[in-house]
Structure formats: C-alpha cells, structure tokens
mmCIF file of C-alpha atoms (C1' of nucleotides) in Angstrom:
data_model
loop_
_atom_site.group_PDB
_atom_site.id
_atom_site.type_symbol
_atom_site.label_atom_id
_atom_site.label_comp_id
_atom_site.label_asym_id
_atom_site.label_seq_id
_atom_site.Cartn_x
_atom_site.Cartn_y
_atom_site.Cartn_z
ATOM 1 C CA MET A 10 25.301 11.704 2.796
ATOM 2 C CA SER A 11 27.414 8.571 2.762
ATOM 3 C CA LYS A 12 25.837 5.174 2.597
ATOM 4 C CA ASN A 13 26.961 4.328 6.073
ATOM 5 C CA SER A 14 25.537 7.418 7.772
ATOM 6 C CA THR A 15 22.251 6.934 5.922
ATOM 7 C CA THR A 16 22.026 3.395 7.208
ATOM 8 C CA ILE A 17 22.701 4.563 10.751
ATOM 9 C CA LEU A 18 20.058 7.279 10.445
ATOM 10 C CA LEU A 19 17.415 4.926 9.069
ATOM 11 C CA LEU A 20 18.077 2.385 11.811
ATOM 12 C CA LYS A 21 17.984 5.071 14.489
ATOM 13 C CA ILE A 22 14.565 6.219 13.283
ATOM 14 C CA PHE A 23 13.376 2.630 13.100
ATOM 15 C CA ARG A 24 14.318 1.983 16.725
ATOM 16 C CA LYS A 25 12.548 5.123 17.888
ATOM 17 C CA PHE A 26 9.397 4.239 15.960
ATOM 18 C CA LEU A 27 9.429 0.713 17.289
ATOM 19 C CA LYS A 28 9.920 1.855 20.867
ATOM 20 C CA ALA A 29 7.175 4.484 20.581
ATOM 21 C CA TYR A 30 4.567 2.465 18.706
ATOM 22 C CA GLY A 31 5.459 -1.179 19.330
ATOM 23 C CA PRO A 32 5.320 -3.963 16.731
ATOM 24 C CA ARG A 33 2.491 -3.329 14.278
ATOM 25 C CA LYS A 34 1.854 -7.024 13.585
ATOM 26 C CA TRP A 35 1.597 -6.723 9.807
ATOM 27 C CA TRP A 36 0.337 -8.456 7.769
ATOM 28 C CA PRO A 37 -2.790 -9.632 9.635
ATOM 29 C CA ALA A 38 -3.650 -12.730 7.585
ATOM 30 C CA LYS A 39 -3.678 -16.422 8.360
ATOM 31 C CA THR A 40 -2.733 -17.659 4.903
ATOM 32 C CA ARG A 41 -0.679 -16.357 2.003
ATOM 33 C CA PHE A 42 -3.732 -16.145 -0.229
ATOM 34 C CA GLU A 43 -5.644 -14.251 2.421
ATOM 35 C CA MET A 44 -2.750 -11.811 2.582
ATOM 36 C CA MET A 45 -2.729 -11.319 -1.181
ATOM 37 C CA ALA A 46 -6.491 -10.848 -1.347
ATOM 38 C CA GLY A 47 -6.163 -8.300 1.433
ATOM 39 C CA ALA A 48 -3.521 -6.416 -0.540
ATOM 40 C CA LEU A 49 -5.972 -5.969 -3.411
ATOM 41 C CA LEU A 50 -8.973 -5.257 -1.220
ATOM 42 C CA THR A 51 -7.328 -2.553 0.890
ATOM 43 C CA GLN A 52 -6.346 -0.430 -2.100
ATOM 44 C CA ASN A 53 -7.475 3.125 -1.454
ATOM 45 C CA VAL A 54 -9.789 2.068 1.334
ATOM 46 C CA SER A 55 -9.478 1.805 5.102
ATOM 47 C CA TRP A 56 -8.272 -1.487 6.495
ATOM 48 C CA SER A 57 -11.502 -1.874 8.469
ATOM 49 C CA ASN A 58 -13.478 -1.829 5.217
ATOM 50 C CA ALA A 59 -11.080 -4.269 3.598
ATOM 51 C CA LYS A 60 -11.210 -6.572 6.596
ATOM 52 C CA LYS A 61 -14.989 -6.818 6.387
ATOM 53 C CA ALA A 62 -14.671 -7.918 2.786
ATOM 54 C CA ILE A 63 -12.082 -10.560 3.709
ATOM 55 C CA ASP A 64 -14.233 -11.859 6.559
ATOM 56 C CA ASN A 65 -17.221 -12.137 4.236
ATOM 57 C CA LEU A 66 -15.193 -14.082 1.676
ATOM 58 C CA LYS A 67 -13.877 -16.356 4.397
ATOM 59 C CA LYS A 68 -17.345 -17.065 5.781
ATOM 60 C CA ALA A 69 -18.551 -17.907 2.285
ATOM 61 C CA GLY A 70 -15.636 -20.266 1.690
ATOM 62 C CA LEU A 71 -14.330 -18.042 -1.080
ATOM 63 C CA LEU A 72 -10.843 -17.385 0.196
ATOM 64 C CA SER A 73 -8.992 -19.581 -2.266
ATOM 65 C CA PRO A 74 -8.021 -19.122 -5.911
ATOM 66 C CA GLU A 75 -10.156 -22.098 -6.959
ATOM 67 C CA ALA A 76 -13.255 -20.741 -5.235
ATOM 68 C CA ILE A 77 -12.718 -17.222 -6.544
ATOM 69 C CA LEU A 78 -12.472 -18.496 -10.121
ATOM 70 C CA ALA A 79 -15.507 -20.740 -9.782
ATOM 71 C CA ALA A 80 -17.792 -18.177 -8.181
ATOM 72 C CA PRO A 81 -19.894 -15.809 -10.313
ATOM 73 C CA HIS A 82 -18.853 -12.168 -10.451
ATOM 74 C CA GLU A 83 -22.007 -11.004 -8.703
ATOM 75 C CA LEU A 84 -21.438 -13.225 -5.696
ATOM 76 C CA ILE A 85 -17.878 -12.051 -5.130
ATOM 77 C CA ALA A 86 -18.841 -8.430 -5.679
ATOM 78 C CA ASP A 87 -21.581 -8.745 -3.065
ATOM 79 C CA LYS A 88 -19.207 -10.216 -0.487
ATOM 80 C CA ILE A 89 -16.609 -7.482 -0.951
ATOM 81 C CA ARG A 90 -18.991 -4.544 -1.268
ATOM 82 C CA SER A 91 -17.394 -2.782 1.701
ATOM 83 C CA SER A 92 -14.062 -2.584 -0.130
ATOM 84 C CA ARG A 93 -15.418 0.282 -2.205
ATOM 85 C CA PHE A 94 -14.487 -0.520 -5.846
ATOM 86 C CA TYR A 95 -16.065 -3.931 -5.625
ATOM 87 C CA ASN A 96 -16.571 -4.568 -9.346
ATOM 88 C CA GLN A 97 -12.978 -3.693 -10.187
ATOM 89 C CA LYS A 98 -11.694 -5.631 -7.226
ATOM 90 C CA THR A 99 -13.748 -8.688 -8.142
ATOM 91 C CA LYS A 100 -11.995 -8.723 -11.518
ATOM 92 C CA ASN A 101 -8.657 -8.211 -9.781
ATOM 93 C CA LEU A 102 -9.235 -11.127 -7.407
ATOM 94 C CA LYS A 103 -10.118 -13.326 -10.370
ATOM 95 C CA ALA A 104 -7.015 -12.140 -12.241
ATOM 96 C CA LEU A 105 -4.805 -12.992 -9.270
ATOM 97 C CA SER A 106 -6.497 -16.359 -8.886
ATOM 98 C CA GLY A 107 -6.104 -17.076 -12.595
ATOM 99 C CA PHE A 108 -2.414 -16.234 -12.361
ATOM 100 C CA ILE A 109 -1.955 -18.678 -9.488
ATOM 101 C CA MET A 110 -3.913 -21.494 -11.099
ATOM 102 C CA ASN A 111 -2.775 -21.062 -14.712
ATOM 103 C CA GLU A 112 0.768 -19.746 -14.438
ATOM 104 C CA CYS A 113 1.870 -21.261 -11.133
ATOM 105 C CA GLU A 114 0.140 -24.636 -11.345
ATOM 106 C CA GLY A 115 -1.989 -23.613 -8.392
ATOM 107 C CA SER A 116 1.051 -23.677 -6.155
ATOM 108 C CA LEU A 117 2.018 -20.708 -3.996
ATOM 109 C CA ASP A 118 5.453 -22.241 -3.491
ATOM 110 C CA LYS A 119 5.808 -22.191 -7.261
ATOM 111 C CA MET A 120 4.472 -18.649 -7.392
ATOM 112 C CA PHE A 121 7.278 -17.396 -5.160
ATOM 113 C CA ASP A 122 10.013 -19.548 -6.642
ATOM 114 C CA GLY A 123 12.633 -17.540 -8.502
ATOM 115 C CA PRO A 124 14.680 -14.320 -8.458
ATOM 116 C CA ILE A 125 12.810 -11.542 -6.715
ATOM 117 C CA GLU A 126 12.930 -9.007 -9.536
ATOM 118 C CA ASP A 127 11.669 -11.598 -12.021
ATOM 119 C CA LEU A 128 8.767 -12.427 -9.737
ATOM 120 C CA ARG A 129 8.029 -8.744 -9.344
ATOM 121 C CA LYS A 130 7.838 -8.193 -13.106
ATOM 122 C CA ARG A 131 5.461 -11.128 -13.484
ATOM 123 C CA PHE A 132 3.237 -9.949 -10.628
ATOM 124 C CA LEU A 133 3.049 -6.448 -12.104
ATOM 125 C CA LYS A 134 1.414 -7.873 -15.228
ATOM 126 C CA ILE A 135 -1.554 -9.063 -13.186
ATOM 127 C CA LYS A 136 -4.459 -6.630 -13.521
ATOM 128 C CA GLY A 137 -4.929 -4.839 -10.235
ATOM 129 C CA VAL A 138 -1.422 -5.508 -8.975
ATOM 130 C CA GLY A 139 0.586 -2.302 -9.041
ATOM 131 C CA ARG A 140 3.958 -1.604 -7.476
ATOM 132 C CA GLU A 141 2.856 -1.269 -3.893
ATOM 133 C CA SER A 142 0.658 -4.359 -4.030
ATOM 134 C CA ALA A 143 3.401 -6.351 -5.736
ATOM 135 C CA ASP A 144 5.905 -5.387 -3.068
ATOM 136 C CA CYS A 145 3.443 -6.131 -0.258
ATOM 137 C CA ILE A 146 2.775 -9.557 -1.753
ATOM 138 C CA LEU A 147 6.485 -10.255 -2.225
ATOM 139 C CA LEU A 148 7.343 -9.204 1.317
ATOM 140 C CA TYR A 149 4.388 -10.291 3.408
ATOM 141 C CA ALA A 150 3.247 -13.391 1.521
ATOM 142 C CA GLY A 151 6.467 -14.430 -0.200
ATOM 143 C CA LYS A 152 8.996 -13.548 2.503
ATOM 144 C CA LYS A 153 11.056 -11.822 -0.165
ATOM 145 C CA LEU A 154 13.234 -8.764 0.510
ATOM 146 C CA SER A 155 11.173 -6.211 -1.410
ATOM 147 C CA PHE A 156 10.751 -2.948 0.489
ATOM 148 C CA VAL A 157 7.235 -1.502 0.317
ATOM 149 C CA SER A 158 6.981 2.168 -0.538
ATOM 150 C CA ASP A 159 3.893 4.383 -0.627
ATOM 151 C CA ALA A 160 2.718 7.950 -0.158
ATOM 152 C CA TYR A 161 3.483 7.853 3.580
ATOM 153 C CA THR A 162 6.994 6.639 2.876
ATOM 154 C CA ARG A 163 7.650 9.455 0.431
ATOM 155 C CA ARG A 164 6.329 12.125 2.800
ATOM 156 C CA PHE A 165 8.374 10.660 5.599
ATOM 157 C CA LEU A 166 11.620 10.821 3.612
ATOM 158 C CA LEU A 167 10.953 14.355 2.397
ATOM 159 C CA ARG A 168 9.969 15.739 5.780
ATOM 160 C CA TYR A 169 13.198 14.582 7.344
ATOM 161 C CA GLY A 170 15.271 15.731 4.406
ATOM 162 C CA ILE A 171 16.540 12.210 3.854
ATOM 163 C CA LEU A 172 15.611 12.518 0.199
ATOM 164 C CA GLU A 173 14.927 15.665 -1.785
ATOM 165 C CA GLY A 174 13.096 16.612 -4.943
ATOM 166 C CA GLN A 175 10.372 14.417 -6.368
ATOM 167 C CA PRO A 176 11.523 10.850 -5.708
ATOM 168 C CA GLU A 177 9.428 8.261 -7.514
ATOM 169 C CA TYR A 178 8.273 4.931 -6.224
ATOM 170 C CA GLU A 179 11.109 2.863 -7.676
ATOM 171 C CA GLN A 180 13.733 5.288 -6.381
ATOM 172 C CA ILE A 181 12.340 5.183 -2.869
ATOM 173 C CA ARG A 182 12.181 1.400 -2.880
ATOM 174 C CA ALA A 183 15.744 1.186 -4.188
ATOM 175 C CA PHE A 184 16.904 3.691 -1.584
ATOM 176 C CA PHE A 185 15.685 1.631 1.353
ATOM 177 C CA MET A 186 16.945 -1.589 -0.186
ATOM 178 C CA ALA A 187 20.376 -0.079 -0.758
ATOM 179 C CA HIS A 188 20.757 1.332 2.744
ATOM 180 C CA LEU A 189 18.975 -1.139 5.000
ATOM 181 C CA PRO A 190 20.389 -4.450 6.191
ATOM 182 C CA GLN A 191 18.841 -7.311 4.209
ATOM 183 C CA ASP A 192 16.536 -8.426 6.978
ATOM 184 C CA LEU A 193 12.918 -9.569 6.551
ATOM 185 C CA TYR A 194 11.826 -8.466 9.999
ATOM 186 C CA LEU A 195 13.249 -5.003 9.409
ATOM 187 C CA TYR A 196 11.578 -4.602 6.003
ATOM 188 C CA ASN A 197 8.306 -5.877 7.407
ATOM 189 C CA GLU A 198 8.180 -3.740 10.524
ATOM 190 C CA TYR A 199 9.650 -0.569 9.047
ATOM 191 C CA HIS A 200 6.980 -0.196 6.393
ATOM 192 C CA ALA A 201 4.278 -0.886 8.949
ATOM 193 C CA LEU A 202 5.704 1.671 11.382
ATOM 194 C CA ILE A 203 6.055 4.365 8.710
ATOM 195 C CA ASP A 204 2.437 3.911 7.721
ATOM 196 C CA TYR A 205 1.244 3.885 11.306
ATOM 197 C CA HIS A 206 3.263 6.981 12.066
ATOM 198 C CA GLY A 207 2.055 8.755 8.935
ATOM 199 C CA ALA A 208 -1.599 7.940 9.407
ATOM 200 C CA ARG A 209 -1.986 8.054 13.174
ATOM 201 C CA VAL A 210 0.619 10.469 14.483
ATOM 202 C CA CYS A 211 2.237 12.679 11.880
ATOM 203 C CA GLN A 212 -1.055 13.566 10.219
ATOM 204 C CA ALA A 213 -3.113 13.800 13.370
ATOM 205 C CA LYS A 214 -0.539 15.902 15.185
ATOM 206 C CA PRO A 215 0.971 18.243 12.593
ATOM 207 C CA GLU A 216 2.586 20.291 15.362
ATOM 208 C CA CYS A 217 4.863 17.278 15.856
ATOM 209 C CA GLN A 218 4.520 17.361 19.636
ATOM 210 C CA HIS A 219 4.119 13.615 19.817
ATOM 211 C CA CYS A 220 6.502 12.650 17.044
ATOM 212 C CA PRO A 221 9.132 10.263 18.410
ATOM 213 C CA VAL A 222 11.726 11.588 15.959
ATOM 214 C CA ARG A 223 10.807 15.285 15.907
ATOM 215 C CA ASN A 224 14.322 16.225 17.037
ATOM 216 C CA LEU A 225 16.369 13.308 15.935
ATOM 217 C CA ASP A 226 19.721 15.089 15.889
ATOM 218 C CA LYS A 227 21.244 18.452 15.023
ATOM 219 C CA THR A 228 20.875 18.106 11.272
ATOM 220 C CA THR A 229 17.813 15.919 10.882
ATOM 221 C CA ARG A 230 14.513 17.485 11.775
ATOM 222 C CA CYS A 231 10.946 17.126 10.662
ATOM 223 C CA GLN A 232 10.180 19.760 8.054
ATOM 224 C CA TYR A 233 6.454 19.401 8.299
ATOM 225 C CA THR A 234 4.730 22.086 6.289
ATOM 226 C CA ALA A 235 1.408 20.942 4.894
ATOM 227 C "C1'" DA B 25 -22.727 17.658 4.118
ATOM 228 C "C1'" DC B 26 -18.255 17.030 4.018
ATOM 229 C "C1'" DC B 27 -13.390 14.366 4.298
ATOM 230 C "C1'" DC B 28 -10.362 10.608 3.210
ATOM 231 C "C1'" DA B 29 -8.747 5.770 3.680
ATOM 232 C "C1'" DG B 30 -2.673 0.542 3.784
ATOM 233 C "C1'" DG B 31 -4.048 2.106 -5.377
ATOM 234 C "C1'" DG B 32 -4.307 1.007 -9.976
ATOM 235 C "C1'" DC B 33 -5.834 1.500 -14.730
ATOM 236 C "C1'" DG B 34 -6.922 3.751 -18.977
ATOM 237 C "C1'" DT B 35 -6.875 7.844 -21.484
ATOM 238 C "C1'" DT B 36 -5.125 12.178 -22.723
ATOM 239 C "C1'" DG B 37 -1.701 16.092 -24.082
ATOM 240 C "C1'" DC C 7 5.893 10.800 -18.351
ATOM 241 C "C1'" DA C 8 2.510 13.980 -15.941
ATOM 242 C "C1'" DA C 9 -2.157 14.887 -15.123
ATOM 243 C "C1'" DC C 10 -6.158 13.737 -14.936
ATOM 244 C "C1'" DG C 11 -10.984 10.821 -14.429
ATOM 245 C "C1'" DC C 12 -12.759 6.627 -12.992
ATOM 246 C "C1'" DC C 13 -13.996 3.034 -9.629
ATOM 247 C "C1'" DA C 14 -18.299 4.087 -6.027
ATOM 248 C "C1'" DT C 15 -17.991 2.164 0.754
ATOM 249 C "C1'" DG C 16 -18.029 3.516 5.460
ATOM 250 C "C1'" DG C 17 -16.413 5.841 9.580
ATOM 251 C "C1'" DG C 18 -15.116 10.313 11.481
#
DNA sequence: ACCCAGGGCGTTG
DNA sequence: CAACGCCATGGG
C-alpha cells in the first residue's frame, strides 16, 4: 500500500468516525497539570473512576505540583482511592510533580520546550509515565504532534487489515505519524474517536451492524473475529 | 459472583 | 524481548 493511498484511507475512516460519533472533546481538563494528572489516574481504570479522583484532588486544593509534593502520601492516596492503584498512583503523581518542580523549574512552558522526541525520552524516565501516557501528555497538554496509540488502536488497524502481524506500540505510533497530515486537531480527535469506537461500538456490537466503516470499500473490511 | 476499564513496573526465563 | 504477577476501585 503506497503512502498516499494509506493517507487517503486513514482520512476517509476519520471522517466517517467523526460524522458518526461527533467530536469527543478530549482531553476534558481545565489546566495542563489537571490533564497530566488525569493521564496517570486513568491508567487501567474507567474514566469515571479517574474523574472522581481528579475532582477530589481539586476540591482539596491538591491539583498542582507544589501541593502534591507538599501533601503526605496518605492524604493523596485517600483522595484518589477511586482510581484503583492509589498507592502506586500517589507515587506517580509525586514523581511527575518532582519532575516539573526540579527539572523544569516549576514551569510547564519549560517542560514542553524542546524537540518532541527529546521531551518524550525525558518524560518516559518519570516513574508511572509509559509510552501511552507520555504521548497523551505531549499531545493533549503540550500541543505536540505525538500520536497516541493503545490497545484499541492496534485492534482497529488489524481488523481493517491496515497493518498486519504483531505491530508494537512504537511502530503503530510511527505509522500514523508517517501517514497523517501534521495537524494537532486530527491527532487529537482521531485517537479519541478510535477509543470511543473501540470501547462503545466495536466491542459492544461485534456483529458490526452499527460500525460506520464496516464496508469502507471493496478491499477494506472489518475482519472482526474475537 | 463475575467482568473489565482511556497502563506501567519489576521480575523472570 | 515475551510473559507473566502485581497494584487493589467501582459500575455493569
């Protein structure tokens, strides 16, 4: 598949998703730090559970790196109990806050200043920040062109035969970044739509009756099996 | 009583 | 590097 036809295919699917589901309004956060905290808190837990944790932190005045660092572990852990792995995530929030205060002079502008791949490598050293979280932070808090991949994204690509074999996270990210126009809105909305589709439609309706791209064209079809 | 969510880390072989 | 176990809530 040539680069050009892949780009056309990806954009065609994007338009169909957008028309069917509407803008997903990601990421739902008022500040960059709130977004980053949310990225850690939603790991392997429903967004509703993560949101409760964020709301509790906000009410307690703990939604800043300074406050997170100053507060005792037990207090944070209590506020974010609904996020499931609350002891781990308390450490992760403190690690992120320490990174901001100690390595970025407490400045989020400083934190996102530099070449994107350099920033990504630095973020990945923070405990609790893996590839998906790093890319979410880069894209949704930093307005950087880093495409977010995840399990939904991989299943999506495989089911439509866009990629084959066992593509790994970095390959999938690179694939989108190589074939999509370098556009923040597109990166932002596409990831959100893929996740929405994967969680709410593709999984709930395995017969594909309601899939907006179930018969995209003659050669591209959903190969849903599981 | 199950199932699984908007993962990541540390430890094995 | 793959395959685990661990972390340990809440809604369906």
